[in-house]
Amino acid sequence: MSTDPVRTVGDVGEGELIDLFAGPDAIDDTDAGVLIGPGDDAAVLAGGGPVVVSTDALVDGQHFRLDWSTPGQVGAKAIVANAADVMSMGGRVTGFVVSLTCPKDLRVDTLVGLRDGMRSAARRYGAQVVGGDLTTGNQLVIAVTAIGAMDSRSPVRLSTAREGDVLAVSGELGASGAGLDLLLAGVPGFTSLVTAHCEPSPHLSLAAGAASAGVHAMTDVSDGLLSELRTMARQSGHAMHVDPSRVPVVPELAAAAAALHTDPLRWVLGGGEDHELLASFPAGVVPVGWTAIGTVTRRGGGPPVVVTGIDDVDLDLGWRTF
Amino acid sequence: MSTDPVRTVGDVGEGELIDLFAGPDAIDDTDAGVLIGPGDDAAVLAGGGPVVVSTDALVDGQHFRLDWSTPGQVGAKAIVANAADVMSMGGRVTGFVVSLTCPKDLRVDTLVGLRDGMRSAARRYGAQVVGGDLTTGNQLVIAVTAIGAMDSRSPVRLSTAREGDVLAVSGELGASGAGLDLLLAGVPGFTSLVTAHCEPSPHLSLAAGAASAGVHAMTDVSDGLLSELRTMARQSGHAMHVDPSRVPVVPELAAAAAALHTDPLRWVLGGGEDHELLASFPAGVVPVGWTAIGTVTRRGGGPPVVVTGIDDVDLDLGWRTF
């Protein structure tokens, strides 16, 4: 079908729009994990032990802007955020479904870009977009649900950090927060930071190795490091100590902080949407690819999160939806 | 916590809102099917063979109006629509996740009503709301994903009707469409029809028996009978014959049609959102509770859908989102 850019969602029929997502090319039929793809009442995926499920929506103007990100980047980000939730449980992603609410003036080529970004990101996690729903509304809302299989593994909770554990992350933090601030300030350049915000590519493949290595607790950094540590502390009853100088950052972070006259620690500790993994390992077993950034100690009467070099930690620092 | 009706989503903190959905009372812990409920990165459900998944969103002003429906009815309808998709595959519903996009001026008690409607409807299908996502936006969007298990059954496609089959439905059709037209026209009364629109309660429990009886094809009537028959005809390559005088209707339908000076057949054939099941059974095996309404024949050169008493069927009659 034509994807003439001047055409909008309101210009084309429902059937044609559905075909964009559920047409004959929607699914790679050689994928044995998809028993039934789009076109029926529901999709059916091959089972594999307990079923992991997570949902996360991106709202136009709230989580992305189409003048900052390409449609493909927005689609990919929606997939990555959901894959991170399944993989940080130690799950293997088996499929995604997508509920899209589209304004009638949304361009059809924007929809196609979103779709292609979702499809290619899903493939990076060994899965496909197997179903969805299209409706019209005032605002573009992309609600993705990721489905995963635990196979014979046990789910990795975020609540089960133990005293004496080593805290570690799977990659650099703060780049997404810096990219957002650069976009908000209209500062040009810093492509790697802006890209980290528009289309994060966290090291989620490290989750499987962490599970094999006996990780005690794991989550992904979606709301900022301090916010995630606070949650781990609250749920485990232990204290989380972190040394920010050990947290890996991309080289551009310092220059961006200088350009914006701010402290890069704000992004490292409070910046959200990096979606890297944060895990609590038994002492001595931090696997290759992970960077140790702190320890888990007995809570006692002290604060839940202790940051080296900062006396009074503002735990409310972090990504806020509301 | 207080649910003072004058408070809005914008008045309360994110933590308090999340507690409304993911607090200690969010899950019945005696339910062995929920291995991990809200509060972690993802929920984990007990597996049971292949995994069924379907997603469907309700958009304020598009699929519901809060001056027509109570929040509880809207929440229940979002669950029912998704349960229907899983159960019409022959699946057993195992859980729901919900992505809610809320305007900041949405009242907290509206949110609580939505939640309670979703929870109690989910229980009717033997499942719970196990996770979700809350974001703000311009318009209330309720995107629900239903997860199901096939256990040892085979999925029931909608494409596999066979020549000689009997078409049957699980309950009355047209009530939801009539209720919508009554609401649009501002005609008072006709409570059963209005309720059928605001909170449908289709006979989805008949799906399991249909699967046991060897049903060939099944779907739920979400877009109107003719629309579903057209889809079954297209996907199977056969012709669908239906006798509208055999389609069960509620007694109020004729009086509502008289009040609105219309033909009730318009609702029976084209009204959407009844969510009753439509199935294609081998001749002679229509189970108790189902009503035979037609047959499946060789397509030949004729139309895909033939309606007794109507020469020229308008297949575009039906619920339209776009």
XYZ file of C-alpha atoms in Angstrom:
644
model
C 0.000 0.000 0.000
C 0.995 3.616 -0.441
C 2.468 5.456 2.506
C 2.150 8.908 0.971
C 3.306 11.180 3.799
C 0.496 13.690 3.370
C -2.081 11.033 4.221
C -3.230 10.882 7.827
C -4.884 8.262 9.985
C -8.195 10.036 9.382
C -7.765 9.736 5.604
C -7.493 5.965 5.415
C -9.909 3.191 6.345
C -9.616 1.040 9.418
C -8.918 -2.040 7.308
C -5.938 -0.423 5.646
C -4.561 0.731 8.997
C -4.942 -2.726 10.490
C -3.195 -4.200 7.448
C -0.225 -1.987 8.212
C 0.232 -3.885 11.462
C -1.439 -7.220 10.841
C -0.889 -7.770 7.119
C 0.770 -10.858 5.624
C 4.264 -9.535 6.416
C 3.458 -8.861 10.077
C 5.095 -11.993 11.396
C 8.122 -14.094 10.533
C 6.451 -17.473 10.115
C 9.696 -19.341 10.695
C 9.569 -18.275 14.347
C 8.414 -21.389 16.189
C 7.623 -19.328 19.283
C 4.624 -17.648 17.653
C 1.832 -20.205 17.317
C -0.779 -17.650 16.221
C 0.087 -14.106 15.187
C -2.081 -11.097 14.340
C -5.488 -11.540 12.695
C -7.312 -13.705 15.225
C -8.984 -12.701 18.490
C -5.732 -13.163 20.378
C -2.174 -14.194 19.693
C -0.812 -17.490 21.005
C 2.824 -17.929 22.030
C 4.640 -21.135 22.835
C 4.730 -21.632 26.583
C 7.873 -21.934 28.660
C 7.162 -22.272 32.345
C 5.815 -19.317 34.321
C 4.675 -16.335 32.238
C 6.226 -12.899 32.784
C 4.120 -9.878 31.849
C 4.717 -6.145 32.054
C 3.067 -3.102 30.523
C 4.343 0.411 30.018
C 2.894 3.267 27.967
C 4.573 6.180 26.220
C 2.419 9.297 25.882
C 3.127 12.012 23.309
C 4.437 15.169 24.973
C 4.896 13.297 28.246
C 7.466 10.633 27.329
C 8.493 11.636 23.822
C 8.207 14.410 21.257
C 8.096 13.718 17.549
C 10.172 16.834 16.906
C 12.939 15.293 19.042
C 12.700 11.628 18.124
C 12.006 9.835 14.879
C 8.896 7.646 14.926
C 11.207 4.634 14.708
C 13.052 5.735 17.827
C 9.787 6.187 19.734
C 8.598 2.733 18.702
C 11.906 1.173 19.680
C 11.933 2.939 23.058
C 8.463 1.625 23.884
C 9.703 -1.905 23.188
C 13.000 -1.485 25.079
C 11.282 -0.157 28.218
C 9.044 -3.225 28.321
C 11.753 -5.725 27.412
C 13.831 -4.328 30.299
C 11.060 -5.151 32.767
C 10.732 -8.745 31.580
C 14.480 -9.349 31.314
C 15.234 -7.844 34.724
C 13.012 -10.598 36.169
C 15.348 -13.097 34.499
C 12.706 -13.763 31.845
C 13.119 -14.444 28.134
C 10.955 -12.125 26.021
C 8.522 -14.144 23.894
C 6.299 -11.457 22.377
C 4.838 -7.980 22.523
C 1.331 -6.625 22.000
C 0.727 -2.940 21.319
C -2.305 -0.759 21.901
C -2.010 2.410 19.824
C -4.288 5.400 20.362
C -3.788 7.738 17.390
C -5.041 11.236 16.661
C -6.783 11.351 13.289
C -4.239 13.896 12.044
C -1.306 11.549 12.707
C 0.511 10.952 9.441
C 0.383 7.426 8.100
C 4.131 7.456 7.566
C 4.602 8.291 11.244
C 2.554 5.210 12.092
C 4.652 3.123 9.716
C 7.827 4.467 11.332
C 6.527 3.587 14.788
C 5.642 0.114 13.601
C 9.035 -0.484 12.003
C 10.844 0.772 15.101
C 8.825 -1.579 17.279
C 9.349 -4.521 14.951
C 13.100 -4.162 14.679
C 13.545 -3.535 18.403
C 11.415 -6.583 19.215
C 13.663 -8.707 17.009
C 16.706 -7.578 18.967
C 15.194 -9.371 21.959
C 14.365 -12.477 19.940
C 10.652 -11.693 19.836
C 7.986 -10.149 17.629
C 4.972 -7.867 17.886
C 2.233 -10.508 17.790
C -0.902 -8.457 18.213
C -2.407 -5.122 18.974
C -5.248 -2.684 18.931
C -5.718 0.571 17.028
C -8.056 3.306 18.230
C -8.390 7.020 17.681
C -7.988 9.628 20.402
C -6.790 13.151 21.095
C -3.208 12.182 21.827
C -0.782 9.527 20.635
C -0.506 6.838 23.340
C 1.643 3.759 22.763
C 0.825 1.111 25.373
C 3.089 -1.908 25.013
C 2.807 -5.179 26.918
C 5.766 -7.550 26.929
C 5.270 -11.269 27.516
C 8.102 -13.496 28.622
C 8.876 -17.049 29.685
C 10.800 -18.051 32.794
C 11.556 -21.503 31.308
C 13.038 -23.420 34.241
C 14.561 -20.394 35.991
C 13.222 -18.676 39.108
C 12.057 -15.068 38.799
C 14.603 -12.524 40.058
C 12.787 -10.198 42.448
C 13.874 -6.641 43.168
C 13.099 -7.166 46.853
C 15.620 -9.882 47.661
C 18.951 -8.068 48.043
C 20.921 -9.496 50.969
C 23.307 -8.013 53.480
C 26.868 -8.195 52.123
C 25.787 -8.133 48.468
C 27.585 -6.116 45.822
C 25.478 -3.658 43.821
C 26.337 -3.500 40.127
C 25.040 -1.969 36.907
C 25.093 -3.304 33.364
C 26.240 -0.098 31.659
C 26.467 3.675 31.759
C 23.891 5.753 33.610
C 22.809 9.354 33.173
C 23.019 9.623 29.406
C 19.259 9.614 28.877
C 18.663 12.297 31.512
C 21.420 14.438 30.023
C 19.981 13.986 26.538
C 16.568 15.110 27.764
C 17.993 18.227 29.407
C 19.966 19.060 26.252
C 16.802 18.745 24.171
C 14.820 20.856 26.644
C 17.529 23.540 26.597
C 17.831 23.434 22.809
C 21.583 22.817 22.991
C 22.800 21.301 19.715
C 25.301 18.454 19.393
C 25.961 15.751 22.008
C 24.480 13.208 19.619
C 25.278 10.182 21.754
C 23.411 11.639 24.742
C 20.412 12.718 22.706
C 20.281 9.294 21.058
C 20.535 7.633 24.493
C 17.407 9.539 25.454
C 15.475 9.029 22.213
C 16.362 5.372 21.731
C 18.125 3.779 24.697
C 20.051 0.576 24.025
C 20.773 -0.859 27.469
C 22.827 -4.014 27.964
C 19.823 -6.198 28.738
C 21.520 -9.301 27.390
C 23.564 -9.295 30.608
C 20.432 -10.258 32.551
C 20.635 -13.929 31.618
C 24.228 -14.230 32.843
C 23.312 -12.496 36.083
C 20.561 -15.019 36.687
C 22.944 -17.910 35.966
C 25.504 -16.375 38.344
C 22.969 -16.430 41.169
C 22.021 -12.755 41.304
C 19.956 -11.999 44.421
C 17.887 -9.064 43.128
C 17.579 -7.173 39.860
C 15.647 -4.303 38.284
C 16.148 -1.872 35.449
C 16.950 1.788 35.977
C 13.836 3.393 34.567
C 13.178 5.985 37.287
C 16.770 6.927 38.177
C 19.414 5.131 40.234
C 18.469 6.637 43.605
C 14.815 5.900 43.066
C 15.546 2.262 42.203
C 17.906 1.924 45.178
C 15.243 3.354 47.453
C 12.774 0.765 46.193
C 15.301 -2.050 46.682
C 16.057 -0.762 50.194
C 12.383 -0.497 51.144
C 11.498 -3.913 49.819
C 14.532 -5.722 51.265
C 14.780 -3.834 54.564
C 18.506 -3.297 53.978
C 20.564 -0.168 53.267
C 22.006 0.506 49.826
C 25.437 2.171 49.702
C 26.548 3.561 46.369
C 29.745 5.325 45.324
C 28.820 7.580 42.408
C 32.443 7.812 41.251
C 32.236 4.099 40.372
C 29.097 4.434 38.246
C 30.091 4.187 34.579
C 29.216 7.198 32.433
C 29.701 8.037 28.779
C 32.580 10.461 28.085
C 30.271 13.222 26.787
C 28.495 13.561 30.124
C 30.994 15.968 31.695
C 31.008 18.258 28.660
C 27.211 18.312 28.583
C 27.131 19.195 32.273
C 29.551 22.056 31.626
C 27.440 23.281 28.701
C 24.319 23.271 30.892
C 26.136 24.574 34.004
C 24.975 21.632 36.061
C 26.445 18.707 37.996
C 26.546 15.469 35.982
C 25.814 13.581 39.236
C 22.248 14.842 38.958
C 21.851 12.697 35.832
C 23.843 9.748 37.175
C 21.801 9.546 40.372
C 18.451 10.936 39.271
C 18.194 10.613 35.503
C 15.599 8.125 34.367
C 15.032 5.986 31.310
C 18.524 4.577 30.908
C 16.960 1.125 31.368
C 20.327 -0.423 32.262
C 20.119 -3.233 34.790
C 20.814 -2.709 38.491
C 21.560 -5.909 40.381
C 22.549 -7.150 43.800
C 25.095 -9.992 43.562
C 26.576 -12.216 46.238
C 29.994 -10.766 47.141
C 32.683 -11.984 44.757
C 30.460 -13.111 41.880
C 29.954 -9.950 39.803
C 29.933 -11.332 36.236
C 31.866 -9.965 33.259
C 30.218 -6.872 31.777
C 28.889 -5.602 35.099
C 30.382 -2.720 37.105
C 30.290 -2.840 40.906
C 29.051 0.477 42.306
C 28.282 -0.249 45.948
C 27.189 -2.648 48.640
C 24.156 -3.760 50.626
C 24.446 -3.423 54.413
C 22.330 -3.909 57.492
C 19.872 -1.028 57.674
C 20.153 -0.315 61.413
C 18.836 3.134 62.193
C 20.463 4.833 59.216
C 19.027 6.069 55.955
C 17.871 3.544 53.323
C 20.291 4.862 50.695
C 23.775 6.164 51.414
C 25.745 7.964 48.684
C 29.510 8.364 49.122
C 30.406 12.053 49.277
C 26.830 13.288 49.744
C 25.674 13.824 53.314
C 22.000 14.346 52.757
C 20.647 12.364 49.850
C 17.502 13.658 48.157
C 15.730 10.406 47.423
C 13.042 12.220 45.521
C 15.538 12.990 42.823
C 14.455 10.888 39.896
C 12.247 10.617 36.916
C 8.719 11.670 37.684
C 5.692 10.887 35.603
C 3.262 12.846 37.736
C -6.033 6.334 52.219
C -8.664 8.974 51.679
C -10.572 8.975 48.432
C -12.118 12.405 48.926
C -14.035 12.921 45.663
C -12.862 16.484 45.194
C -9.260 15.334 44.949
C -7.899 14.780 41.454
C -5.022 12.797 40.002
C -3.041 16.030 39.844
C -3.560 16.624 43.585
C -1.983 13.417 44.823
C 1.540 12.051 44.535
C 2.572 9.261 42.197
C 3.297 6.942 45.129
C -0.212 7.290 46.488
C -1.723 6.661 43.058
C 0.411 3.568 42.549
C -0.623 2.343 46.006
C -4.247 2.531 44.871
C -3.467 -0.162 42.318
C -0.447 -1.962 43.721
C -0.922 -1.655 47.491
C -0.994 -4.594 49.896
C -4.624 -5.406 49.034
C -3.984 -5.458 45.289
C -3.806 -9.229 45.010
C -5.501 -12.189 46.631
C -2.436 -14.075 47.837
C -4.309 -17.348 48.054
C -4.449 -17.422 44.252
C -1.793 -19.967 43.279
C -1.862 -18.726 39.681
C -0.188 -15.424 40.545
C 3.454 -16.122 41.376
C 4.416 -12.427 41.523
C 1.868 -9.607 41.599
C 2.237 -5.832 41.423
C 5.309 -4.096 42.859
C 8.114 -5.707 40.908
C 9.344 -4.982 37.377
C 6.864 -7.457 35.948
C 4.211 -9.859 37.149
C 4.719 -13.605 36.904
C 1.847 -16.010 36.306
C 1.871 -19.790 36.558
C 2.300 -21.269 33.100
C -0.142 -23.640 31.450
C 0.902 -24.589 27.958
C 0.793 -22.046 25.143
C 0.200 -18.432 26.213
C -2.770 -16.477 24.847
C -2.465 -12.697 24.742
C -4.773 -9.946 23.554
C -4.920 -6.197 24.057
C -7.773 -3.748 23.651
C -8.048 -0.110 24.721
C -11.055 1.987 25.716
C -10.713 5.708 25.005
C -12.830 8.329 26.778
C -15.355 9.858 24.401
C -14.647 7.181 21.821
C -15.648 3.963 23.623
C -17.284 5.289 26.782
C -18.563 8.438 28.439
C -18.405 8.951 32.178
C -21.789 10.712 32.077
C -23.283 7.492 30.656
C -21.383 4.822 32.535
C -20.157 4.566 36.102
C -16.365 4.245 36.445
C -16.944 0.697 37.658
C -18.841 -0.161 34.485
C -16.074 1.270 32.313
C -13.443 -0.748 34.178
C -15.512 -3.906 33.910
C -16.135 -3.386 30.187
C -12.407 -3.030 29.522
C -11.834 -6.370 31.247
C -14.763 -8.138 29.554
C -13.688 -7.077 26.060
C -10.236 -8.574 26.653
C -11.462 -11.708 28.409
C -13.732 -12.344 25.413
C -10.741 -12.379 23.077
C -8.803 -14.880 25.182
C -11.798 -17.123 25.876
C -12.938 -17.175 22.250
C -9.567 -18.792 21.464
C -10.519 -21.519 23.943
C -8.074 -20.077 26.459
C -8.378 -19.796 30.232
C -7.768 -16.239 31.448
C -4.827 -16.153 33.876
C -4.306 -12.417 34.420
C -4.692 -8.867 33.205
C -2.333 -5.898 33.070
C -3.654 -2.374 32.646
C -2.018 0.739 31.275
C -3.959 3.808 32.401
C -3.382 7.237 30.892
C -5.161 9.778 33.135
C -5.831 13.485 32.764
C -4.626 15.365 35.835
C -8.159 16.589 36.508
C -9.525 13.040 36.750
C -11.064 12.573 40.169
C -9.352 10.064 42.428
C -12.678 8.429 43.206
C -13.213 7.881 39.482
C -9.869 6.093 39.378
C -10.869 3.996 42.387
C -14.155 3.110 40.693
C -12.347 2.067 37.522
C -9.986 -0.058 39.563
C -12.773 -1.750 41.507
C -14.727 -2.451 38.318
C -11.663 -4.035 36.748
C -10.871 -6.086 39.825
C -14.334 -7.532 40.274
C -14.751 -8.255 36.558
C -11.361 -9.976 36.474
C -12.443 -12.221 39.342
C -15.508 -13.290 37.381
C -13.087 -14.882 34.900
C -11.032 -16.485 37.648
C -8.178 -14.024 37.241
C -6.758 -10.838 38.722
C -5.223 -7.555 37.619
C -1.566 -8.407 38.243
C 0.224 -5.294 37.041
C -0.036 -2.000 35.291
C 1.266 1.399 34.428
C -0.050 4.862 35.314
C 0.761 7.919 33.230
C -0.780 11.314 32.699
C -2.182 12.520 29.406
C -4.883 14.678 27.848
C -7.478 11.933 27.686
C -8.396 8.888 29.738
C -7.141 5.777 27.919
C -7.571 2.332 29.478
C -5.388 -0.182 27.660
C -5.924 -3.682 29.016
C -3.965 -6.783 28.074
C -5.398 -10.183 28.940
C -3.124 -13.191 29.377
C -4.421 -16.721 29.143
C -3.317 -20.327 29.168
C -4.277 -22.975 26.606
C -3.357 -25.789 29.044
C -3.531 -28.914 26.880
C -6.186 -27.610 24.470
C -5.625 -26.428 20.912
C -6.377 -22.776 20.123
C -9.727 -22.254 18.385
C -9.085 -20.097 15.328
C -11.713 -17.887 13.724
C -10.504 -18.982 10.286
C -11.330 -22.684 10.444
C -15.087 -22.888 9.834
C -15.895 -25.841 7.545
C -18.516 -26.473 4.910
C -21.644 -27.964 6.532
C -20.981 -26.368 9.932
C -23.729 -24.835 12.042
C -23.240 -21.221 13.124
C -24.325 -20.476 16.682
C -24.167 -17.680 19.237
C -23.822 -17.826 23.009
C -26.503 -15.230 23.840
C -28.515 -12.244 22.699
C -27.160 -9.793 20.147
C -27.993 -6.148 19.495
C -28.585 -4.969 23.050
C -25.323 -3.017 23.278
C -25.913 -1.246 19.964
C -29.468 -0.383 20.989
C -28.238 0.919 24.355
C -25.718 3.155 22.613
C -28.353 4.591 20.262
C -30.704 5.209 23.207
C -27.943 7.070 25.055
C -27.054 9.081 21.941
C -30.715 10.009 21.438
C -31.193 10.832 25.116
C -34.151 8.467 25.400
C -34.734 7.514 29.051
C -35.533 4.046 30.350
C -34.621 0.768 28.649
C -32.276 0.031 31.535
C -31.365 -3.465 30.396
C -30.234 -2.191 26.985
C -28.278 0.722 28.419
C -26.634 -1.600 30.924
C -25.800 -4.051 28.140
C -23.928 -1.220 26.448
C -22.230 0.183 29.550
C -21.268 -3.149 31.081
C -21.820 -6.146 28.823
C -21.997 -9.552 30.509
C -21.681 -12.052 27.666
C -21.906 -15.798 28.213
C -18.177 -16.370 27.861
C -18.244 -19.399 30.136
C -19.794 -21.264 27.189
C -16.453 -21.094 25.376
C -14.922 -23.986 27.297
C -17.807 -26.320 26.463
C -17.618 -25.328 22.826
C -13.956 -26.261 22.739
C -14.690 -29.618 24.397
C -17.491 -30.242 21.890
C -15.057 -29.860 18.998
C -15.991 -26.380 17.783
C -14.328 -25.626 14.445
C -14.054 -21.834 14.717
C -14.925 -19.201 17.304
C -14.737 -15.455 17.873
C -16.550 -12.875 19.960
C -19.003 -10.375 18.480
C -17.168 -7.145 19.168
C -17.663 -5.435 15.789
C -21.177 -6.640 14.941
C -22.453 -9.986 13.655
C -22.123 -9.225 9.942
C -18.619 -7.921 10.407
C -17.551 -11.047 12.291
C -19.225 -13.302 9.711
C -17.444 -11.463 6.935
C -14.130 -12.064 8.686
C -14.936 -15.765 9.178
C -15.957 -16.033 5.515
C -12.828 -14.313 4.259
C -10.484 -16.331 6.414
C -12.146 -19.708 5.763
C -13.032 -19.198 2.096
C -16.587 -20.382 2.768
C -19.948 -18.579 2.727
C -21.791 -17.766 5.943
C -25.596 -18.006 5.858
C -27.490 -16.459 8.749
C -31.202 -16.249 9.500
C -31.711 -13.109 11.599
C -35.055 -14.363 12.915
C -33.140 -17.084 14.766
C -30.711 -14.694 16.475
C -31.721 -14.355 20.139
C -32.576 -10.847 21.288
C -33.684 -9.364 24.586
C -37.431 -8.538 24.788
C -36.818 -4.768 25.081
C -35.202 -4.568 21.657
C -38.436 -4.206 19.673
C -39.785 -1.448 21.945
C -36.482 0.434 21.720
C -36.571 0.166 17.935
C -40.092 1.558 17.933
C -39.075 4.410 20.223
C -36.194 5.298 17.919
C -38.166 4.637 14.701
C -35.597 2.177 13.458
C -35.320 -1.499 12.530
C -33.993 -3.691 15.361
C -32.199 -5.798 12.738
C -29.755 -2.943 12.385
C -28.570 -3.670 15.942
C -28.794 -7.449 15.630
C -26.686 -7.523 12.474
C -24.521 -4.432 12.896
C -24.399 -3.539 16.569
C -21.026 -4.006 18.175
C -19.714 -4.666 21.655
C -22.099 -7.422 22.684
C -19.023 -9.647 23.086
C -21.150 -12.799 22.912
C -19.423 -15.742 21.250
C -19.998 -16.680 17.611
C -18.972 -20.219 16.749
C -18.983 -22.680 13.899
C -19.836 -26.197 15.097
C -19.857 -29.515 13.260
C -23.477 -30.238 12.237
C -25.402 -31.868 15.068
C -23.124 -30.941 17.962
C -24.378 -27.500 19.044
C -23.951 -27.637 22.848
C -26.518 -26.589 25.448
C -26.685 -22.825 25.886
C -25.891 -22.042 22.262
C -28.443 -20.931 19.652
C -28.048 -22.051 16.041
C -28.458 -19.090 13.690
C -27.192 -20.345 10.340
C -24.861 -22.551 8.351
C -21.545 -22.574 6.528
C -21.678 -23.496 2.831
C -19.385 -23.722 -0.162
C -18.632 -20.191 -1.298
C -18.981 -20.780 -5.035
C -19.412 -17.503 -6.870
C -21.853 -16.051 -4.362
C -21.438 -13.410 -1.687
C -19.408 -14.234 1.444
C -22.339 -13.553 3.772
C -25.977 -14.366 2.978
C -28.757 -13.071 5.240
C -32.198 -14.684 4.992
C -34.762 -12.098 3.882
C -32.213 -9.471 2.834
C -31.201 -9.471 -0.818
C -28.282 -7.126 -0.708
C -26.345 -7.285 2.543
C -24.369 -4.218 3.536
C -21.296 -5.855 5.025
C -19.960 -2.515 6.132
C -22.701 -2.327 8.705
C -20.989 -2.712 12.024
C -19.124 -1.042 14.800
C -16.494 1.327 13.491
C -13.640 2.720 15.476
C -12.296 4.959 12.740
